[in-house]
């Protein structure tokens, strides 16, 4: 089993959107995927179900008298695609620094997911590299860093990558998959320049080849509570996420036999 965290320094760069649609792409390819909402805002749950505010979830698992993983899993219409919402998490203290006992619970969660037969766990996370996001990164196999293609945001990327590299002291297996450019508007000079300057700034291996364009269908999809790929007219976007899936499989050396 492989665990991937979708993580960024800045908020609102498309983490939740990428988490949902990447999970969907892997599930469509036949991998058994668990999408986990590790953001206390609960955005994945709100995007995919209407009742997630009441559901138990990841933060309940982390709390001292935590519950079993199986009791938290919400199925979707697709057999290979399940979700764990963020939950209530009463008793779980948000914020603060890296917490060894929380990281141990995160590791238990990942181990349980493996025992339950999942091929892949994708964690959506809250912005920044502190608190629970840090605890999850300390346990996971890989990190993908969405970054909106806009001039100011691009500047924070090297610092974010350095932060992830520093975390490898605690988790040497953590593979930095790279930056994924999101909300790219190639027709807009500022956006295209921001995207290109990031590609110039970073080593090739640290920027995903695939880019996610800005598209109103993402808003439509989140209004309907579905991955964008199920909407009519979203074939090109589906292809982007499928391309991203293939890039990730190649970077992680995931064998095609399992898919
Ligand atoms: N490629 C895109 N094209 C158009 N809109 C997008 C795209 N990606 C994300 N959005 C929209 O931008 C907003 C922020 O996206 P999203 O919630 O995925 O970001 P986030 O990084 O998870 O934010 P947060 O840090 O608050 O969790 C949402 O309204 C989403 O629908
Ligand atoms: Mg989010």
PDB file of C-alpha atoms and ligand atoms in Angstrom:
ATOM      1  CA  UNK A   1       0.000   0.000   0.000  1.00  0.00           C
ATOM      2  CA  UNK A   2       1.097   3.551  -0.692  1.00  0.00           C
ATOM      3  CA  UNK A   3       0.121   6.726   1.150  1.00  0.00           C
ATOM      4  CA  UNK A   4       0.263  10.145  -0.496  1.00  0.00           C
ATOM      5  CA  UNK A   5      -0.301  13.521   1.199  1.00  0.00           C
ATOM      6  CA  UNK A   6      -1.568  16.449  -0.853  1.00  0.00           C
ATOM      7  CA  UNK A   7       0.150  19.340   0.886  1.00  0.00           C
ATOM      8  CA  UNK A   8       0.856  23.015   0.327  1.00  0.00           C
ATOM      9  CA  UNK A   9       2.220  26.005   2.173  1.00  0.00           C
ATOM     10  CA  UNK A  10      -0.586  28.281   1.047  1.00  0.00           C
ATOM     11  CA  UNK A  11      -4.325  27.790   1.332  1.00  0.00           C
ATOM     12  CA  UNK A  12      -6.759  27.750  -1.562  1.00  0.00           C
ATOM     13  CA  UNK A  13      -4.322  26.362  -4.135  1.00  0.00           C
ATOM     14  CA  UNK A  14      -6.450  23.369  -5.106  1.00  0.00           C
ATOM     15  CA  UNK A  15      -5.413  20.662  -2.612  1.00  0.00           C
ATOM     16  CA  UNK A  16      -8.933  19.386  -2.012  1.00  0.00           C
ATOM     17  CA  UNK A  17      -9.803  19.513  -5.707  1.00  0.00           C
ATOM     18  CA  UNK A  18      -6.643  17.591  -6.601  1.00  0.00           C
ATOM     19  CA  UNK A  19      -7.187  15.067  -3.783  1.00  0.00           C
ATOM     20  CA  UNK A  20     -10.703  14.188  -4.915  1.00  0.00           C
ATOM     21  CA  UNK A  21      -9.942  13.997  -8.617  1.00  0.00           C
ATOM     22  CA  UNK A  22      -6.653  12.170  -8.266  1.00  0.00           C
ATOM     23  CA  UNK A  23      -8.296   9.628  -5.950  1.00  0.00           C
ATOM     24  CA  UNK A  24     -11.023   9.181  -8.571  1.00  0.00           C
ATOM     25  CA  UNK A  25      -8.433   8.638 -11.326  1.00  0.00           C
ATOM     26  CA  UNK A  26      -6.676   5.918  -9.315  1.00  0.00           C
ATOM     27  CA  UNK A  27     -10.012   4.286  -8.415  1.00  0.00           C
ATOM     28  CA  UNK A  28     -11.081   4.279 -12.069  1.00  0.00           C
ATOM     29  CA  UNK A  29      -7.816   2.558 -12.946  1.00  0.00           C
ATOM     30  CA  UNK A  30      -8.798  -0.254 -10.588  1.00  0.00           C
ATOM     31  CA  UNK A  31      -6.807   0.582  -7.487  1.00  0.00           C
ATOM     32  CA  UNK A  32      -8.627   0.364  -4.177  1.00  0.00           C
ATOM     33  CA  UNK A  33      -8.431   3.951  -2.927  1.00  0.00           C
ATOM     34  CA  UNK A  34      -9.189   5.502   0.450  1.00  0.00           C
ATOM     35  CA  UNK A  35      -9.468   9.288   0.372  1.00  0.00           C
ATOM     36  CA  UNK A  36      -8.919  10.707   3.850  1.00  0.00           C
ATOM     37  CA  UNK A  37      -9.838  14.206   4.948  1.00  0.00           C
ATOM     38  CA  UNK A  38      -7.033  15.239   7.303  1.00  0.00           C
ATOM     39  CA  UNK A  39      -8.148  18.884   7.147  1.00  0.00           C
ATOM     40  CA  UNK A  40     -10.266  19.884  10.146  1.00  0.00           C
ATOM     41  CA  UNK A  41     -12.248  22.170   7.811  1.00  0.00           C
ATOM     42  CA  UNK A  42     -13.700  18.974   6.397  1.00  0.00           C
ATOM     43  CA  UNK A  43     -13.648  20.015   2.755  1.00  0.00           C
ATOM     44  CA  UNK A  44     -13.519  16.559   1.172  1.00  0.00           C
ATOM     45  CA  UNK A  45     -16.560  15.444   3.103  1.00  0.00           C
ATOM     46  CA  UNK A  46     -18.432  18.620   2.284  1.00  0.00           C
ATOM     47  CA  UNK A  47     -17.559  18.198  -1.380  1.00  0.00           C
ATOM     48  CA  UNK A  48     -18.590  14.555  -1.662  1.00  0.00           C
ATOM     49  CA  UNK A  49     -21.414  14.128   0.866  1.00  0.00           C
ATOM     50  CA  UNK A  50     -23.918  16.518   2.304  1.00  0.00           C
ATOM     51  CA  UNK A  51     -24.023  15.100   5.821  1.00  0.00           C
ATOM     52  CA  UNK A  52     -20.319  14.975   6.593  1.00  0.00           C
ATOM     53  CA  UNK A  53     -20.567  17.459   9.454  1.00  0.00           C
ATOM     54  CA  UNK A  54     -22.333  14.775  11.462  1.00  0.00           C
ATOM     55  CA  UNK A  55     -20.183  11.833  10.441  1.00  0.00           C
ATOM     56  CA  UNK A  56     -17.338  10.516  12.527  1.00  0.00           C
ATOM     57  CA  UNK A  57     -13.981  10.511  10.804  1.00  0.00           C
ATOM     58  CA  UNK A  58     -10.224  10.842  10.854  1.00  0.00           C
ATOM     59  CA  UNK A  59     -10.029  13.162  13.883  1.00  0.00           C
ATOM     60  CA  UNK A  60     -12.183  10.763  15.894  1.00  0.00           C
ATOM     61  CA  UNK A  61      -9.756   7.975  15.012  1.00  0.00           C
ATOM     62  CA  UNK A  62      -6.944  10.151  16.383  1.00  0.00           C
ATOM     63  CA  UNK A  63      -8.636  10.981  19.648  1.00  0.00           C
ATOM     64  CA  UNK A  64      -7.716   8.907  22.670  1.00  0.00           C
ATOM     65  CA  UNK A  65     -10.642   6.511  22.667  1.00  0.00           C
ATOM     66  CA  UNK A  66     -10.492   6.318  18.884  1.00  0.00           C
ATOM     67  CA  UNK A  67     -12.742   4.082  16.810  1.00  0.00           C
ATOM     68  CA  UNK A  68     -12.020   1.432  14.186  1.00  0.00           C
ATOM     69  CA  UNK A  69     -11.162   2.485  10.642  1.00  0.00           C
ATOM     70  CA  UNK A  70     -13.948   0.338   9.188  1.00  0.00           C
ATOM     71  CA  UNK A  71     -16.595   2.210  11.178  1.00  0.00           C
ATOM     72  CA  UNK A  72     -15.488   5.504   9.597  1.00  0.00           C
ATOM     73  CA  UNK A  73     -15.399   4.520   5.941  1.00  0.00           C
ATOM     74  CA  UNK A  74     -18.027   6.107   3.698  1.00  0.00           C
ATOM     75  CA  UNK A  75     -18.502   4.202   0.421  1.00  0.00           C
ATOM     76  CA  UNK A  76     -19.089   5.959  -2.893  1.00  0.00           C
ATOM     77  CA  UNK A  77     -20.931   4.735  -5.981  1.00  0.00           C
ATOM     78  CA  UNK A  78     -17.640   3.350  -7.185  1.00  0.00           C
ATOM     79  CA  UNK A  79     -16.585   0.132  -5.503  1.00  0.00           C
ATOM     80  CA  UNK A  80     -12.892   0.994  -5.542  1.00  0.00           C
ATOM     81  CA  UNK A  81     -13.369   4.499  -4.107  1.00  0.00           C
ATOM     82  CA  UNK A  82     -14.057   5.064  -0.392  1.00  0.00           C
ATOM     83  CA  UNK A  83     -13.665   8.038   1.860  1.00  0.00           C
ATOM     84  CA  UNK A  84     -13.036   8.893   5.489  1.00  0.00           C
ATOM     85  CA  UNK A  85     -14.394  12.351   6.380  1.00  0.00           C
ATOM     86  CA  UNK A  86     -12.611  14.593   8.871  1.00  0.00           C
ATOM     87  CA  UNK A  87     -15.191  13.929  11.576  1.00  0.00           C
ATOM     88  CA  UNK A  88     -15.790  15.611  14.899  1.00  0.00           C
ATOM     89  CA  UNK A  89     -12.501  15.035  16.652  1.00  0.00           C
ATOM     90  CA  UNK A  90     -13.621  16.169  20.043  1.00  0.00           C
ATOM     91  CA  UNK A  91     -10.736  15.727  22.398  1.00  0.00           C
ATOM     92  CA  UNK A  92      -8.246  16.083  19.599  1.00  0.00           C
ATOM     93  CA  UNK A  93      -6.257  19.240  19.979  1.00  0.00           C
ATOM     94  CA  UNK A  94      -5.715  21.091  16.725  1.00  0.00           C
ATOM     95  CA  UNK A  95      -2.655  23.118  15.923  1.00  0.00           C
ATOM     96  CA  UNK A  96       0.579  22.916  17.865  1.00  0.00           C
ATOM     97  CA  UNK A  97       3.752  21.265  16.735  1.00  0.00           C
ATOM     98  CA  UNK A  98       4.627  17.737  15.756  1.00  0.00           C
ATOM     99  CA  UNK A  99       3.120  15.370  18.250  1.00  0.00           C
ATOM    100  CA  UNK A 100       4.626  11.942  18.676  1.00  0.00           C
ATOM    101  CA  UNK A 101       1.521  10.268  20.062  1.00  0.00           C
ATOM    102  CA  UNK A 102      -0.662  11.686  17.270  1.00  0.00           C
ATOM    103  CA  UNK A 103       1.855  10.525  14.678  1.00  0.00           C
ATOM    104  CA  UNK A 104       1.655   7.043  16.233  1.00  0.00           C
ATOM    105  CA  UNK A 105      -2.130   7.066  15.768  1.00  0.00           C
ATOM    106  CA  UNK A 106      -1.685   8.208  12.149  1.00  0.00           C
ATOM    107  CA  UNK A 107       0.686   5.283  11.622  1.00  0.00           C
ATOM    108  CA  UNK A 108      -1.951   2.925  13.119  1.00  0.00           C
ATOM    109  CA  UNK A 109      -4.504   4.373  10.699  1.00  0.00           C
ATOM    110  CA  UNK A 110      -2.208   3.705   7.733  1.00  0.00           C
ATOM    111  CA  UNK A 111      -1.485   0.183   8.991  1.00  0.00           C
ATOM    112  CA  UNK A 112      -5.229  -0.496   9.393  1.00  0.00           C
ATOM    113  CA  UNK A 113      -5.872   0.721   5.846  1.00  0.00           C
ATOM    114  CA  UNK A 114      -3.225  -1.686   4.590  1.00  0.00           C
ATOM    115  CA  UNK A 115      -4.747  -4.585   6.563  1.00  0.00           C
ATOM    116  CA  UNK A 116      -8.161  -3.702   5.124  1.00  0.00           C
ATOM    117  CA  UNK A 117      -6.806  -4.217   1.610  1.00  0.00           C
ATOM    118  CA  UNK A 118      -6.507  -0.673   0.289  1.00  0.00           C
ATOM    119  CA  UNK A 119      -3.872  -0.088  -2.406  1.00  0.00           C
ATOM    120  CA  UNK A 120      -3.638   3.632  -1.890  1.00  0.00           C
ATOM    121  CA  UNK A 121      -4.468   6.208   0.782  1.00  0.00           C
ATOM    122  CA  UNK A 122      -4.661   9.840  -0.305  1.00  0.00           C
ATOM    123  CA  UNK A 123      -4.686  12.433   2.485  1.00  0.00           C
ATOM    124  CA  UNK A 124      -6.097  15.879   1.822  1.00  0.00           C
ATOM    125  CA  UNK A 125      -4.482  18.235   4.324  1.00  0.00           C
ATOM    126  CA  UNK A 126      -4.732  21.687   5.852  1.00  0.00           C
ATOM    127  CA  UNK A 127      -2.300  24.275   4.470  1.00  0.00           C
ATOM    128  CA  UNK A 128       1.115  24.542   6.116  1.00  0.00           C
ATOM    129  CA  UNK A 129       3.574  22.016   7.486  1.00  0.00           C
ATOM    130  CA  UNK A 130       2.571  22.095  11.142  1.00  0.00           C
ATOM    131  CA  UNK A 131       0.092  20.353  13.420  1.00  0.00           C
ATOM    132  CA  UNK A 132      -1.745  17.355  12.017  1.00  0.00           C
ATOM    133  CA  UNK A 133      -0.409  17.893   8.484  1.00  0.00           C
ATOM    134  CA  UNK A 134       3.078  17.422   9.893  1.00  0.00           C
ATOM    135  CA  UNK A 135       2.032  14.300  11.776  1.00  0.00           C
ATOM    136  CA  UNK A 136       0.617  12.819   8.569  1.00  0.00           C
ATOM    137  CA  UNK A 137       3.726  13.727   6.559  1.00  0.00           C
ATOM    138  CA  UNK A 138       5.881  12.036   9.185  1.00  0.00           C
ATOM    139  CA  UNK A 139       4.111   8.740   8.423  1.00  0.00           C
ATOM    140  CA  UNK A 140       3.319   8.901   4.703  1.00  0.00           C
ATOM    141  CA  UNK A 141       5.216   7.552   1.688  1.00  0.00           C
ATOM    142  CA  UNK A 142       4.921  10.569  -0.579  1.00  0.00           C
ATOM    143  CA  UNK A 143       3.892  14.207  -0.868  1.00  0.00           C
ATOM    144  CA  UNK A 144       2.423  16.083  -3.829  1.00  0.00           C
ATOM    145  CA  UNK A 145       2.465  19.898  -3.713  1.00  0.00           C
ATOM    146  CA  UNK A 146      -0.261  21.722  -5.654  1.00  0.00           C
ATOM    147  CA  UNK A 147       0.592  25.326  -6.448  1.00  0.00           C
ATOM    148  CA  UNK A 148      -1.618  27.876  -8.112  1.00  0.00           C
ATOM    149  CA  UNK A 149       0.050  29.403 -11.179  1.00  0.00           C
ATOM    150  CA  UNK A 150       0.165  33.006 -10.005  1.00  0.00           C
ATOM    151  CA  UNK A 151       3.226  35.244  -9.563  1.00  0.00           C
ATOM    152  CA  UNK A 152       3.184  35.717  -5.777  1.00  0.00           C
ATOM    153  CA  UNK A 153       2.373  32.148  -4.839  1.00  0.00           C
ATOM    154  CA  UNK A 154       5.232  30.719  -6.854  1.00  0.00           C
ATOM    155  CA  UNK A 155       7.762  32.445  -4.566  1.00  0.00           C
ATOM    156  CA  UNK A 156       6.775  30.388  -1.551  1.00  0.00           C
ATOM    157  CA  UNK A 157       7.431  27.069  -3.302  1.00  0.00           C
ATOM    158  CA  UNK A 158      11.187  26.663  -2.645  1.00  0.00           C
ATOM    159  CA  UNK A 159      10.587  27.235   1.080  1.00  0.00           C
ATOM    160  CA  UNK A 160       7.807  24.651   1.072  1.00  0.00           C
ATOM    161  CA  UNK A 161      10.034  22.099  -0.664  1.00  0.00           C
ATOM    162  CA  UNK A 162      12.800  22.828   1.844  1.00  0.00           C
ATOM    163  CA  UNK A 163      10.307  22.262   4.676  1.00  0.00           C
ATOM    164  CA  UNK A 164       9.378  18.875   3.189  1.00  0.00           C
ATOM    165  CA  UNK A 165      13.041  17.989   2.724  1.00  0.00           C
ATOM    166  CA  UNK A 166      13.687  18.843   6.390  1.00  0.00           C
ATOM    167  CA  UNK A 167      10.853  16.492   7.379  1.00  0.00           C
ATOM    168  CA  UNK A 168      12.746  13.641   5.763  1.00  0.00           C
ATOM    169  CA  UNK A 169      15.026  13.687   8.817  1.00  0.00           C
ATOM    170  CA  UNK A 170      12.036  12.228  10.694  1.00  0.00           C
ATOM    171  CA  UNK A 171      10.635  10.228   7.778  1.00  0.00           C
ATOM    172  CA  UNK A 172      13.435   9.202   5.387  1.00  0.00           C
ATOM    173  CA  UNK A 173      11.036   7.242   3.159  1.00  0.00           C
ATOM    174  CA  UNK A 174       9.019  10.389   2.323  1.00  0.00           C
ATOM    175  CA  UNK A 175       9.250  10.888  -1.434  1.00  0.00           C
ATOM    176  CA  UNK A 176       8.654  14.410  -2.701  1.00  0.00           C
ATOM    177  CA  UNK A 177       6.713  13.755  -5.906  1.00  0.00           C
ATOM    178  CA  UNK A 178       6.928  17.399  -6.905  1.00  0.00           C
ATOM    179  CA  UNK A 179       4.907  20.530  -7.475  1.00  0.00           C
ATOM    180  CA  UNK A 180       1.677  20.299  -9.439  1.00  0.00           C
ATOM    181  CA  UNK A 181       0.733  23.545 -11.173  1.00  0.00           C
ATOM    182  CA  UNK A 182      -2.987  24.221 -10.709  1.00  0.00           C
ATOM    183  CA  UNK A 183      -5.502  26.769 -12.009  1.00  0.00           C
ATOM    184  CA  UNK A 184      -3.130  27.408 -14.901  1.00  0.00           C
ATOM    185  CA  UNK A 185      -4.419  29.887 -17.511  1.00  0.00           C
ATOM    186  CA  UNK A 186      -2.010  29.523 -20.395  1.00  0.00           C
ATOM    187  CA  UNK A 187      -3.937  32.216 -22.311  1.00  0.00           C
ATOM    188  CA  UNK A 188      -3.164  34.767 -19.567  1.00  0.00           C
ATOM    189  CA  UNK A 189       0.408  36.097 -19.697  1.00  0.00           C
ATOM    190  CA  UNK A 190       0.811  36.411 -15.903  1.00  0.00           C
ATOM    191  CA  UNK A 191      -0.354  32.867 -15.273  1.00  0.00           C
ATOM    192  CA  UNK A 192       1.743  31.363 -18.079  1.00  0.00           C
ATOM    193  CA  UNK A 193       4.817  33.297 -16.911  1.00  0.00           C
ATOM    194  CA  UNK A 194       4.322  32.168 -13.330  1.00  0.00           C
ATOM    195  CA  UNK A 195       4.054  28.544 -14.474  1.00  0.00           C
ATOM    196  CA  UNK A 196       7.094  28.804 -16.726  1.00  0.00           C
ATOM    197  CA  UNK A 197       9.205  30.604 -14.136  1.00  0.00           C
ATOM    198  CA  UNK A 198       8.509  27.841 -11.627  1.00  0.00           C
ATOM    199  CA  UNK A 199       9.683  25.277 -14.184  1.00  0.00           C
ATOM    200  CA  UNK A 200      12.865  27.301 -14.691  1.00  0.00           C
ATOM    201  CA  UNK A 201      13.445  27.742 -10.978  1.00  0.00           C
ATOM    202  CA  UNK A 202      13.143  24.105  -9.926  1.00  0.00           C
ATOM    203  CA  UNK A 203      14.874  20.935 -11.098  1.00  0.00           C
ATOM    204  CA  UNK A 204      12.791  19.159 -13.753  1.00  0.00           C
ATOM    205  CA  UNK A 205      12.156  16.203 -11.487  1.00  0.00           C
ATOM    206  CA  UNK A 206      10.431  18.454  -8.935  1.00  0.00           C
ATOM    207  CA  UNK A 207       7.641  19.751 -11.184  1.00  0.00           C
ATOM    208  CA  UNK A 208       4.976  17.383 -12.493  1.00  0.00           C
ATOM    209  CA  UNK A 209       4.696  17.446 -16.288  1.00  0.00           C
ATOM    210  CA  UNK A 210       0.922  17.472 -16.086  1.00  0.00           C
ATOM    211  CA  UNK A 211      -0.748  20.821 -15.295  1.00  0.00           C
ATOM    212  CA  UNK A 212      -4.303  21.424 -14.108  1.00  0.00           C
ATOM    213  CA  UNK A 213      -5.956  24.288 -15.944  1.00  0.00           C
ATOM    214  CA  UNK A 214      -8.443  26.714 -14.465  1.00  0.00           C
ATOM    215  CA  UNK A 215     -11.899  25.476 -15.391  1.00  0.00           C
ATOM    216  CA  UNK A 216     -15.395  26.303 -14.142  1.00  0.00           C
ATOM    217  CA  UNK A 217     -16.330  22.623 -14.281  1.00  0.00           C
ATOM    218  CA  UNK A 218     -14.474  22.166 -10.979  1.00  0.00           C
ATOM    219  CA  UNK A 219     -16.952  24.522  -9.324  1.00  0.00           C
ATOM    220  CA  UNK A 220     -19.861  22.672 -10.957  1.00  0.00           C
ATOM    221  CA  UNK A 221     -18.486  19.348  -9.762  1.00  0.00           C
ATOM    222  CA  UNK A 222     -18.089  20.503  -6.187  1.00  0.00           C
ATOM    223  CA  UNK A 223     -21.622  21.933  -6.279  1.00  0.00           C
ATOM    224  CA  UNK A 224     -22.908  18.504  -7.313  1.00  0.00           C
ATOM    225  CA  UNK A 225     -20.678  16.638  -4.873  1.00  0.00           C
ATOM    226  CA  UNK A 226     -18.873  14.585  -7.520  1.00  0.00           C
ATOM    227  CA  UNK A 227     -15.393  14.297  -9.053  1.00  0.00           C
ATOM    228  CA  UNK A 228     -15.156  16.477 -12.144  1.00  0.00           C
ATOM    229  CA  UNK A 229     -14.578  13.439 -14.354  1.00  0.00           C
ATOM    230  CA  UNK A 230     -18.211  12.337 -14.125  1.00  0.00           C
ATOM    231  CA  UNK A 231     -19.465  15.579 -15.680  1.00  0.00           C
ATOM    232  CA  UNK A 232     -20.148  15.932 -19.382  1.00  0.00           C
ATOM    233  CA  UNK A 233     -17.469  17.857 -21.224  1.00  0.00           C
ATOM    234  CA  UNK A 234     -14.776  17.053 -18.664  1.00  0.00           C
ATOM    235  CA  UNK A 235     -12.867  14.529 -20.802  1.00  0.00           C
ATOM    236  CA  UNK A 236      -9.793  16.748 -21.073  1.00  0.00           C
ATOM    237  CA  UNK A 237      -9.711  17.239 -17.297  1.00  0.00           C
ATOM    238  CA  UNK A 238     -10.109  13.488 -16.773  1.00  0.00           C
ATOM    239  CA  UNK A 239      -7.162  12.966 -19.084  1.00  0.00           C
ATOM    240  CA  UNK A 240      -5.086  15.439 -17.027  1.00  0.00           C
ATOM    241  CA  UNK A 241      -5.737  13.531 -13.820  1.00  0.00           C
ATOM    242  CA  UNK A 242      -5.108  10.230 -15.528  1.00  0.00           C
ATOM    243  CA  UNK A 243      -1.801  11.600 -16.815  1.00  0.00           C
ATOM    244  CA  UNK A 244      -0.968  12.737 -13.300  1.00  0.00           C
ATOM    245  CA  UNK A 245      -1.801   9.264 -11.983  1.00  0.00           C
ATOM    246  CA  UNK A 246       0.578   7.683 -14.510  1.00  0.00           C
ATOM    247  CA  UNK A 247       3.356  10.134 -13.590  1.00  0.00           C
ATOM    248  CA  UNK A 248       2.914   9.331  -9.900  1.00  0.00           C
ATOM    249  CA  UNK A 249       2.865   5.579 -10.552  1.00  0.00           C
ATOM    250  CA  UNK A 250       6.075   5.922 -12.474  1.00  0.00           C
ATOM    251  CA  UNK A 251       7.770   8.062  -9.798  1.00  0.00           C
ATOM    252  CA  UNK A 252       6.757   5.646  -7.046  1.00  0.00           C
ATOM    253  CA  UNK A 253       7.527   2.545  -9.091  1.00  0.00           C
ATOM    254  CA  UNK A 254       3.987   1.229  -8.565  1.00  0.00           C
ATOM    255  CA  UNK A 255       3.602  -1.883 -10.634  1.00  0.00           C
ATOM    256  CA  UNK A 256       0.922  -1.917 -13.317  1.00  0.00           C
ATOM    257  CA  UNK A 257       0.003  -5.486 -12.331  1.00  0.00           C
ATOM    258  CA  UNK A 258      -1.829  -4.204  -9.277  1.00  0.00           C
ATOM    259  CA  UNK A 259      -3.992  -1.827 -11.228  1.00  0.00           C
TER     260      UNK A 259
HETATM  261  N1  LIG B   1      -8.372  24.020 -11.566  1.00  0.00           N
HETATM  262  C1  LIG B   1      -9.312  24.782 -11.027  1.00  0.00           C
HETATM  263  N2  LIG B   1     -10.094  25.592 -11.805  1.00  0.00           N
HETATM  264  C2  LIG B   1     -11.040  26.370 -11.265  1.00  0.00           C
HETATM  265  N3  LIG B   1     -11.310  26.415  -9.963  1.00  0.00           N
HETATM  266  C3  LIG B   1     -10.590  25.649  -9.132  1.00  0.00           C
HETATM  267  C4  LIG B   1      -9.548  24.785  -9.608  1.00  0.00           C
HETATM  268  N4  LIG B   1      -9.002  24.142  -8.554  1.00  0.00           N
HETATM  269  C5  LIG B   1      -9.658  24.590  -7.470  1.00  0.00           C
HETATM  270  N5  LIG B   1     -10.600  25.477  -7.807  1.00  0.00           N
HETATM  271  C6  LIG B   1     -11.497  26.200  -6.898  1.00  0.00           C
HETATM  272  O1  LIG B   1     -10.696  27.021  -6.058  1.00  0.00           O
HETATM  273  C7  LIG B   1     -11.154  26.982  -4.724  1.00  0.00           C
HETATM  274  C8  LIG B   1     -10.044  26.444  -3.823  1.00  0.00           C
HETATM  275  O2  LIG B   1      -9.763  25.106  -4.197  1.00  0.00           O
HETATM  276  P1  LIG B   1      -9.541  23.968  -3.115  1.00  0.00           P
HETATM  277  O3  LIG B   1     -10.613  24.007  -2.090  1.00  0.00           O
HETATM  278  O4  LIG B   1      -9.331  22.700  -3.846  1.00  0.00           O
HETATM  279  O5  LIG B   1      -8.171  24.485  -2.481  1.00  0.00           O
HETATM  280  P2  LIG B   1      -7.466  24.025  -1.133  1.00  0.00           P
HETATM  281  O6  LIG B   1      -5.996  24.167  -1.362  1.00  0.00           O
HETATM  282  O7  LIG B   1      -7.966  22.697  -0.721  1.00  0.00           O
HETATM  283  O8  LIG B   1      -7.979  25.134  -0.096  1.00  0.00           O
HETATM  284  P3  LIG B   1      -7.774  25.081   1.504  1.00  0.00           P
HETATM  285  O9  LIG B   1      -6.347  25.463   1.750  1.00  0.00           O
HETATM  286  O10 LIG B   1      -8.751  26.110   2.005  1.00  0.00           O
HETATM  287  O11 LIG B   1      -8.085  23.696   1.952  1.00  0.00           O
HETATM  288  C9  LIG B   1     -12.402  26.119  -4.740  1.00  0.00           C
HETATM  289  O12 LIG B   1     -13.520  26.956  -4.866  1.00  0.00           O
HETATM  290  C10 LIG B   1     -12.250  25.271  -5.975  1.00  0.00           C
HETATM  291  O13 LIG B   1     -13.500  24.881  -6.531  1.00  0.00           O
HETATM  292 MG1  LIG B   2      -8.822  22.052   1.073  1.00  0.00          MG
END
